[in-house]
Coordinates of C-alpha atoms in Angstrom, one line a residue:
Chain A
M1 CA 134.8 174.5 146.7
E2 CA 133.1 171.2 146.1
K3 CA 132.4 169.3 149.2
D4 CA 131.5 165.5 148.7
V5 CA 128.8 165.8 151.0
D6 CA 127.1 162.4 150.4
H7 CA 130.4 160.9 151.1
A8 CA 130.8 162.9 154.2
G9 CA 129.0 161.0 157.3
T10 CA 127.7 157.9 155.3
A11 CA 130.8 155.5 156.4
P12 CA 132.6 155.5 159.9
L13 CA 135.7 157.5 160.3
V14 CA 138.5 155.1 161.3
L15 CA 141.6 156.6 163.1
H16 CA 144.8 154.7 162.8
G17 CA 147.0 156.3 165.5
Y18 CA 149.0 155.3 168.8
W19 CA 148.2 157.3 172.0
R20 CA 151.7 158.7 172.2
S21 CA 151.9 159.8 168.7
T22 CA 151.7 163.6 168.4
A23 CA 150.6 163.4 164.9
S24 CA 147.5 161.2 166.0
W25 CA 146.6 163.6 169.0
R26 CA 146.4 166.3 166.7
V27 CA 143.9 164.7 164.6
R28 CA 142.1 163.5 167.6
I29 CA 141.8 167.1 168.8
A30 CA 140.3 168.0 165.1
L31 CA 137.7 165.2 165.1
G32 CA 136.8 166.2 168.8
L33 CA 136.4 170.1 168.1
K34 CA 134.2 169.1 165.0
G35 CA 131.9 167.1 167.1
L36 CA 132.5 163.7 165.0
G37 CA 132.5 160.0 165.8
W38 CA 135.3 157.7 165.0
E39 CA 136.8 154.3 165.7
T40 CA 140.1 153.9 166.7
R41 CA 142.6 151.2 165.7
P42 CA 145.9 151.5 167.6
H43 CA 149.3 150.4 166.2
D44 CA 152.0 150.2 169.1
L45 CA 154.6 152.0 167.6
R46 CA 157.3 150.5 169.8
S47 CA 156.8 146.8 168.7
G48 CA 156.6 148.1 165.2
E49 CA 153.0 147.3 164.5
Q50 CA 152.8 150.1 162.0
R51 CA 155.1 148.1 159.7
H52 CA 152.6 145.1 159.7
A53 CA 151.5 144.2 156.2
D54 CA 147.8 144.8 156.5
Y55 CA 148.4 148.4 158.0
V56 CA 151.3 149.0 155.3
S57 CA 148.8 148.1 152.3
L58 CA 146.7 150.9 153.7
N59 CA 149.4 153.5 154.4
P60 CA 152.5 152.5 152.3
Q61 CA 154.6 155.0 154.3
G62 CA 153.9 152.8 157.8
Y63 CA 153.1 155.9 159.8
V64 CA 150.5 157.0 161.9
P65 CA 147.9 158.6 161.9
A66 CA 145.6 157.7 159.0
L67 CA 142.2 158.4 158.4
E68 CA 139.9 156.0 156.6
V69 CA 136.8 157.8 155.3
A70 CA 134.6 156.3 152.7
G71 CA 136.6 154.5 149.9
A72 CA 139.8 156.4 150.9
V73 CA 142.6 156.5 153.5
L74 CA 143.9 159.6 154.4
T75 CA 147.6 160.2 155.7
Q76 CA 149.7 163.0 156.9
S77 CA 147.9 164.9 159.9
M78 CA 148.0 168.2 158.8
A79 CA 146.3 167.1 155.4
I80 CA 144.0 165.3 157.5
I81 CA 142.5 168.4 159.6
E82 CA 142.3 170.2 156.4
Y83 CA 140.1 167.6 154.8
L84 CA 137.9 167.5 158.2
D85 CA 138.0 171.4 158.1
E86 CA 136.9 171.4 154.2
V87 CA 134.1 168.7 154.7
Y88 CA 132.9 169.6 158.1
P89 CA 133.1 173.4 158.2
E90 CA 131.7 173.8 161.6
P91 CA 133.5 175.2 163.8
A92 CA 136.1 176.5 161.3
L93 CA 139.5 175.9 162.0
L94 CA 141.0 178.5 159.8
P95 CA 140.3 182.3 159.6
Q96 CA 138.2 183.5 156.7
D97 CA 140.7 185.9 154.8
A98 CA 143.5 184.6 153.3
V99 CA 146.4 186.4 155.1
S100 CA 144.8 185.6 158.5
R101 CA 144.9 181.9 157.1
A102 CA 148.4 182.1 155.9
Q103 CA 149.7 183.2 159.3
V104 CA 147.7 180.4 160.9
R105 CA 148.9 177.7 158.6
A106 CA 152.5 179.3 159.1
F107 CA 152.1 178.8 162.8
A108 CA 151.0 175.1 162.4
Q109 CA 154.0 174.4 160.0
V110 CA 156.4 175.9 162.1
V111 CA 155.4 172.8 164.6
A112 CA 154.9 170.4 161.9
C113 CA 158.1 171.3 159.6
D114 CA 160.4 173.0 161.9
I115 CA 160.0 171.1 165.3
H116 CA 158.2 167.9 165.3
P117 CA 159.9 166.0 162.5
I118 CA 163.5 167.0 164.2
Q119 CA 162.9 165.4 167.2
N120 CA 160.5 162.8 166.5
L121 CA 161.0 158.9 167.3
K122 CA 162.6 158.0 163.9
V123 CA 165.3 160.7 164.2
L124 CA 166.2 159.7 167.4
K125 CA 166.7 156.3 166.4
M126 CA 168.9 157.6 163.5
L127 CA 170.9 159.4 166.2
K128 CA 170.8 156.4 168.5
A129 CA 172.3 154.0 165.6
R130 CA 175.0 156.6 165.3
G131 CA 176.1 156.6 169.0
F132 CA 173.9 158.7 170.8
D133 CA 172.9 158.0 174.0
Q134 CA 169.6 158.8 175.7
Q135 CA 171.0 161.9 177.4
A136 CA 172.4 163.0 173.9
T137 CA 169.2 162.5 172.1
D138 CA 167.1 164.2 174.9
A139 CA 169.5 167.2 174.5
W140 CA 169.0 167.4 170.9
A141 CA 165.2 166.9 171.0
A142 CA 165.1 169.7 173.7
E143 CA 167.1 172.1 171.7
V144 CA 165.1 171.7 168.6
I145 CA 161.8 172.0 170.7
E146 CA 163.0 175.3 172.6
T147 CA 164.0 177.0 169.3
G148 CA 160.9 176.2 167.7
L149 CA 158.6 177.2 170.5
A150 CA 160.6 180.7 171.0
A151 CA 159.6 181.3 167.3
C152 CA 156.0 180.1 167.8
A153 CA 155.8 182.6 170.7
E154 CA 156.9 185.3 168.6
L155 CA 154.3 184.7 165.9
V156 CA 151.4 185.1 168.3
R157 CA 153.0 187.8 170.5
D158 CA 150.8 190.6 169.5
C159 CA 147.5 188.7 169.1
D160 CA 144.7 189.1 172.0
G161 CA 142.3 186.2 173.2
P162 CA 142.9 183.0 174.9
Y163 CA 144.0 181.1 172.0
C164 CA 146.8 181.5 169.5
F165 CA 145.3 183.6 167.2
G166 CA 142.1 185.2 169.2
D167 CA 138.6 183.9 170.3
R168 CA 138.7 181.1 168.1
V169 CA 140.5 178.0 168.3
T170 CA 142.4 177.4 164.9
L171 CA 144.7 174.6 163.4
A172 CA 147.6 176.4 165.2
D173 CA 146.3 175.4 168.4
V174 CA 145.4 172.0 167.2
L175 CA 149.4 171.7 166.5
L176 CA 150.5 173.2 169.4
V177 CA 149.3 171.5 172.1
P178 CA 150.4 168.3 171.5
Q179 CA 154.0 170.1 170.9
L180 CA 154.0 170.9 174.2
G181 CA 153.3 167.4 175.6
N182 CA 156.6 166.4 173.6
A183 CA 158.3 169.5 175.4
R184 CA 157.6 168.1 178.6
R185 CA 158.7 164.5 177.8
F186 CA 162.1 165.8 176.8
G187 CA 162.5 168.5 179.5
A188 CA 162.4 171.3 177.0
R189 CA 161.5 174.9 178.3
F190 CA 158.2 176.1 176.9
D191 CA 157.5 179.1 178.9
F192 CA 157.8 181.4 175.9
G193 CA 155.4 184.6 175.8
R194 CA 151.4 183.4 175.8
I195 CA 152.3 179.7 174.9
P196 CA 151.6 178.4 178.7
A197 CA 148.2 180.3 178.8
I198 CA 147.3 179.1 175.3
E199 CA 147.8 175.8 176.3
Q200 CA 145.6 176.4 179.6
A201 CA 142.8 177.9 177.8
C202 CA 142.9 175.1 175.2
N203 CA 143.4 172.1 177.7
A204 CA 139.9 173.5 179.3
L205 CA 137.8 172.5 176.0
P206 CA 136.5 169.1 175.9
A207 CA 137.9 168.3 172.6
F208 CA 141.5 168.9 173.8
A209 CA 141.1 167.2 177.3
A210 CA 139.7 163.9 175.6
A211 CA 142.5 164.0 173.1
R212 CA 145.2 163.7 175.6
P213 CA 147.4 160.6 175.0
E214 CA 147.0 159.3 178.6
M215 CA 143.1 159.2 178.1
Q216 CA 143.4 157.0 174.8
A217 CA 142.6 153.3 175.6
D218 CA 145.7 151.9 174.4
A219 CA 147.6 154.0 176.7
D220 CA 149.9 152.0 179.0
G221 CA 151.4 154.6 181.2
Chain B
M1 CA 136.1 181.8 151.0
E2 CA 136.6 185.6 151.2
K3 CA 139.4 186.7 149.2
D4 CA 140.8 190.3 149.6
V5 CA 140.8 191.1 146.3
D6 CA 141.7 194.7 146.5
H7 CA 144.8 193.6 148.5
A8 CA 145.8 191.1 145.6
G9 CA 147.8 193.0 143.1
T10 CA 148.3 196.7 144.2
A11 CA 151.5 196.1 145.7
P12 CA 154.3 194.5 144.6
L13 CA 154.9 190.8 145.9
V14 CA 158.7 190.8 147.4
L15 CA 160.1 187.4 147.9
H16 CA 162.7 187.1 150.5
G17 CA 164.9 184.0 149.7
Y18 CA 168.0 182.2 148.5
W19 CA 169.0 180.9 145.2
R20 CA 170.0 177.5 146.8
S21 CA 167.2 177.6 149.4
T22 CA 164.6 174.5 148.5
A23 CA 161.9 176.3 150.2
S24 CA 162.4 179.5 148.5
W25 CA 162.6 177.3 145.1
R26 CA 159.1 176.0 145.8
V27 CA 157.6 179.4 146.0
R28 CA 159.3 180.7 142.9
I29 CA 157.7 177.8 141.1
A30 CA 154.4 178.8 142.5
L31 CA 154.7 182.3 141.7
G32 CA 155.9 181.5 138.2
L33 CA 153.0 178.9 137.5
K34 CA 150.5 182.0 138.6
G35 CA 151.9 184.1 136.3
L36 CA 152.8 187.0 138.9
G37 CA 155.6 189.3 138.9
W38 CA 157.6 189.6 142.0
E39 CA 160.5 191.7 143.4
T40 CA 163.7 189.4 145.0
R41 CA 165.6 190.2 148.0
P42 CA 168.2 187.4 148.3
H43 CA 169.6 186.6 151.9
D44 CA 173.0 184.6 151.7
L45 CA 172.5 181.9 154.0
R46 CA 175.9 180.7 153.9
S47 CA 177.2 184.1 155.7
G48 CA 173.9 184.2 157.8
E49 CA 172.2 187.4 156.4
Q50 CA 168.9 185.9 157.3
R51 CA 169.6 186.7 161.0
H52 CA 170.6 190.4 160.0
A53 CA 168.3 192.5 162.4
D54 CA 166.4 194.0 159.5
Y55 CA 165.4 190.6 158.2
V56 CA 164.6 189.2 161.7
S57 CA 162.1 192.5 162.2
L58 CA 160.2 190.8 159.2
N59 CA 160.6 187.3 160.1
P60 CA 161.2 186.6 163.6
Q61 CA 162.1 183.2 162.9
G62 CA 164.9 184.2 160.6
Y63 CA 164.2 181.5 158.0
V64 CA 163.7 182.0 154.0
P65 CA 161.4 182.2 152.2
A66 CA 159.1 185.0 153.3
L67 CA 156.8 186.7 150.9
E68 CA 155.5 190.7 151.3
V69 CA 152.5 191.1 150.3
A70 CA 150.5 194.7 151.0
G71 CA 150.8 195.3 154.6
A72 CA 151.8 191.5 155.9
V73 CA 154.8 189.3 155.4
L74 CA 153.9 185.7 155.3
T75 CA 156.2 182.8 156.0
Q76 CA 156.5 179.0 155.5
S77 CA 156.6 177.8 152.1
M78 CA 153.5 175.7 151.9
A79 CA 151.5 178.5 153.6
I80 CA 152.5 181.0 151.1
I81 CA 151.7 178.9 148.3
E82 CA 148.2 178.2 149.9
Y83 CA 147.7 181.9 150.1
L84 CA 149.1 182.4 146.5
D85 CA 146.4 179.4 145.4
E86 CA 143.7 181.2 147.2
V87 CA 144.1 184.9 146.1
Y88 CA 145.3 183.6 142.6
P89 CA 142.9 180.9 141.8
E90 CA 144.4 180.2 138.2
P91 CA 145.7 177.8 137.5
A92 CA 144.7 175.8 140.7
L93 CA 147.4 174.2 142.5
L94 CA 145.0 171.9 144.6
P95 CA 142.3 169.7 143.0
Q96 CA 138.1 170.4 143.6
D97 CA 137.2 167.4 145.7
A98 CA 138.3 167.1 149.2
V99 CA 139.7 163.6 149.2
S100 CA 141.9 164.5 146.0
R101 CA 143.1 167.7 147.8
A102 CA 143.9 166.0 151.1
Q103 CA 146.3 163.3 148.7
V104 CA 147.9 166.1 147.0
R105 CA 148.5 167.7 150.7
A106 CA 149.7 164.5 152.0
F107 CA 152.3 164.0 149.1
A108 CA 153.5 167.6 149.8
Q109 CA 153.7 166.9 153.4
V110 CA 155.8 164.0 152.8
V111 CA 158.3 166.2 151.3
A112 CA 157.9 169.3 153.8
C113 CA 157.5 167.4 156.8
D114 CA 159.4 164.1 156.4
I115 CA 162.2 164.8 154.2
H116 CA 163.3 168.3 153.7
P117 CA 163.6 169.4 157.6
I118 CA 165.7 166.1 158.7
Q119 CA 168.3 166.9 155.8
N120 CA 168.4 170.6 155.6
L121 CA 171.2 172.9 156.6
K122 CA 170.2 173.8 160.0
V123 CA 170.0 169.9 161.2
L124 CA 173.3 168.9 159.1
K125 CA 174.8 172.0 161.3
M126 CA 173.5 170.3 164.3
L127 CA 175.1 166.9 163.4
K128 CA 178.4 168.4 162.5
A129 CA 178.5 170.4 165.8
R130 CA 178.2 167.0 167.4
G131 CA 181.3 165.5 165.3
F132 CA 179.8 164.2 162.4
D133 CA 182.1 164.8 159.2
Q134 CA 181.1 165.4 155.6
Q135 CA 180.9 162.1 154.4
A136 CA 178.5 161.3 157.4
T137 CA 176.2 164.2 157.1
D138 CA 175.8 163.4 153.5
A139 CA 174.8 159.9 154.4
W140 CA 172.5 161.2 156.9
A141 CA 170.9 163.2 154.2
A142 CA 170.9 160.6 151.4
E143 CA 169.3 157.9 153.8
V144 CA 166.2 160.5 154.7
I145 CA 165.9 161.7 151.2
E146 CA 165.6 158.0 149.5
T147 CA 163.3 156.8 152.4
G148 CA 161.1 159.4 151.7
L149 CA 161.1 159.7 147.9
A150 CA 160.4 155.9 148.1
A151 CA 157.2 156.8 149.7
C152 CA 156.4 159.7 147.5
A153 CA 156.6 157.3 144.5
E154 CA 154.3 154.9 146.3
L155 CA 151.8 157.8 146.6
V156 CA 151.5 158.2 143.2
R157 CA 152.2 154.9 141.8
D158 CA 148.6 154.3 140.3
C159 CA 148.3 157.9 138.7
D160 CA 148.3 158.3 135.3
G161 CA 149.5 161.6 133.4
P162 CA 152.7 163.6 133.2
Y163 CA 152.5 165.3 136.7
C164 CA 152.3 163.7 140.3
F165 CA 148.2 163.5 139.9
G166 CA 147.6 163.7 136.4
D167 CA 147.2 166.1 133.7
R168 CA 147.5 169.4 135.9
V169 CA 150.4 170.5 138.0
T170 CA 149.6 170.6 141.6
L171 CA 151.3 171.5 144.9
A172 CA 152.7 168.2 145.1
D173 CA 154.9 168.6 142.0
V174 CA 155.9 172.1 143.3
L175 CA 157.4 170.4 146.3
L176 CA 158.9 167.4 144.4
V177 CA 161.0 169.2 142.0
P178 CA 163.2 171.1 144.5
Q179 CA 163.6 168.0 146.6
L180 CA 165.0 166.1 143.6
G181 CA 167.6 168.9 143.4
N182 CA 168.6 168.2 146.9
A183 CA 168.6 164.4 146.1
R184 CA 171.5 165.2 143.6
R185 CA 173.1 167.4 145.7
F186 CA 173.7 164.7 148.3
G187 CA 173.9 161.8 146.3
A188 CA 170.8 160.3 146.8
R189 CA 168.8 157.8 144.8
F190 CA 165.6 159.2 143.3
D191 CA 165.1 156.7 140.6
F192 CA 161.7 155.5 142.2
G193 CA 158.8 154.7 140.2
R194 CA 157.4 157.8 138.1
I195 CA 159.5 160.2 139.8
P196 CA 162.0 160.8 137.4
A197 CA 159.3 161.1 134.7
I198 CA 157.5 163.6 136.7
E199 CA 160.5 165.7 137.1
Q200 CA 161.2 165.6 133.4
A201 CA 157.8 166.8 132.6
C202 CA 157.7 169.7 135.4
N203 CA 161.1 170.7 134.0
A204 CA 159.7 171.3 130.5
L205 CA 157.3 174.0 131.9
P206 CA 158.8 177.6 132.0
A207 CA 157.5 178.3 135.5
F208 CA 159.9 175.4 136.9
A209 CA 162.7 176.1 134.4
A210 CA 163.1 179.9 135.4
A211 CA 162.8 178.8 139.3
R212 CA 166.0 176.8 139.0
P213 CA 168.8 177.6 141.6
E214 CA 171.2 178.1 138.9
M215 CA 168.8 180.6 137.2
Q216 CA 168.5 182.9 140.1
A217 CA 170.4 186.3 140.0
D218 CA 172.3 185.4 143.5
A219 CA 173.3 182.5 142.4
D220 CA 177.2 181.9 142.5
G221 CA 177.8 178.5 141.1

């Protein structure tokens, strides 16, 4: 595949995010694993900064994260991470063979499609607007997270190695670890199969440690 | 990237799906665009056939679609479609350059992460279990779909050509068209920008026409 090599590396990468945003957390991990430098532009989701006109002009959806690369604004965390993996191929976040790539992507998509969207702030706000109280929205989130993480555990049950799919960190680990942060936040179980051991192995790596929400400059507690 | 060429094409592709499943519909379109033959194994989601032991042994998550390739079962529709695009590269469903690939994937992920999971049957059942009636769940689904499709329209506003990103069908079109089926089902608006024209262009292609729910052998009206 053509890689725009002149383009990569000539302009600073600018990450629009929020310390507590799970999807921003994913991108921070990937940037760190690739050994890239980047500038951070925080947008406080609680006060709606992501809907300010100057940000919406960059990302019409008004969501974080977005990554500015020279001349383009990339959105959607998995698409951003696959971009980084194509333009900065080492260390690879996807295996070489097509079946293994599909299995790693499927695990990532259980998190990104089947868990996270159904328990994120936007949906919990929709529930609250319909009369759910805090306890009811927490229970909703916990149910979604537990069902999804149990499926994740099953997908990697027979794999060896410290990480989801063996000896190398993949896109699957990048998606899993922030989701476990949300599990804690909502009091969801996450002690399924190899999941806790995988988290421990990932968090021993500098890129994962530095990406944690509480390590971000805009974190407030 | 290594492509397991011996593997591809020696065994029949078997698609586990359901006529009305939007995610199965996506995979049918991709298989058709690639000119591949496949066998269909329908699982009636309304009677819970996807939770039968023989299917769960193939796909522990108990969701459709799943695609059997020689010696492996692939899950998650976007992962399956990227597999097909890697193993059967023509016609390509992603552009060549990294930024364009990221933009197509981002559009697909607006559908696959921000719209579909929040309005699918599983979530509507969770809402009904919490006292929502049919009218309330339809309104929930319509709100999610309209917000998401408006964002999709914005992402392709400045593109020319009959399809989302120009003269060639991409992953974005493969995700968009089934989502418009769900828009109709829930009475959601979808007359945003270029969206109706893109749908019309796609449905003029044989692969899109043959993939429609009502064209499937297990459709019951």
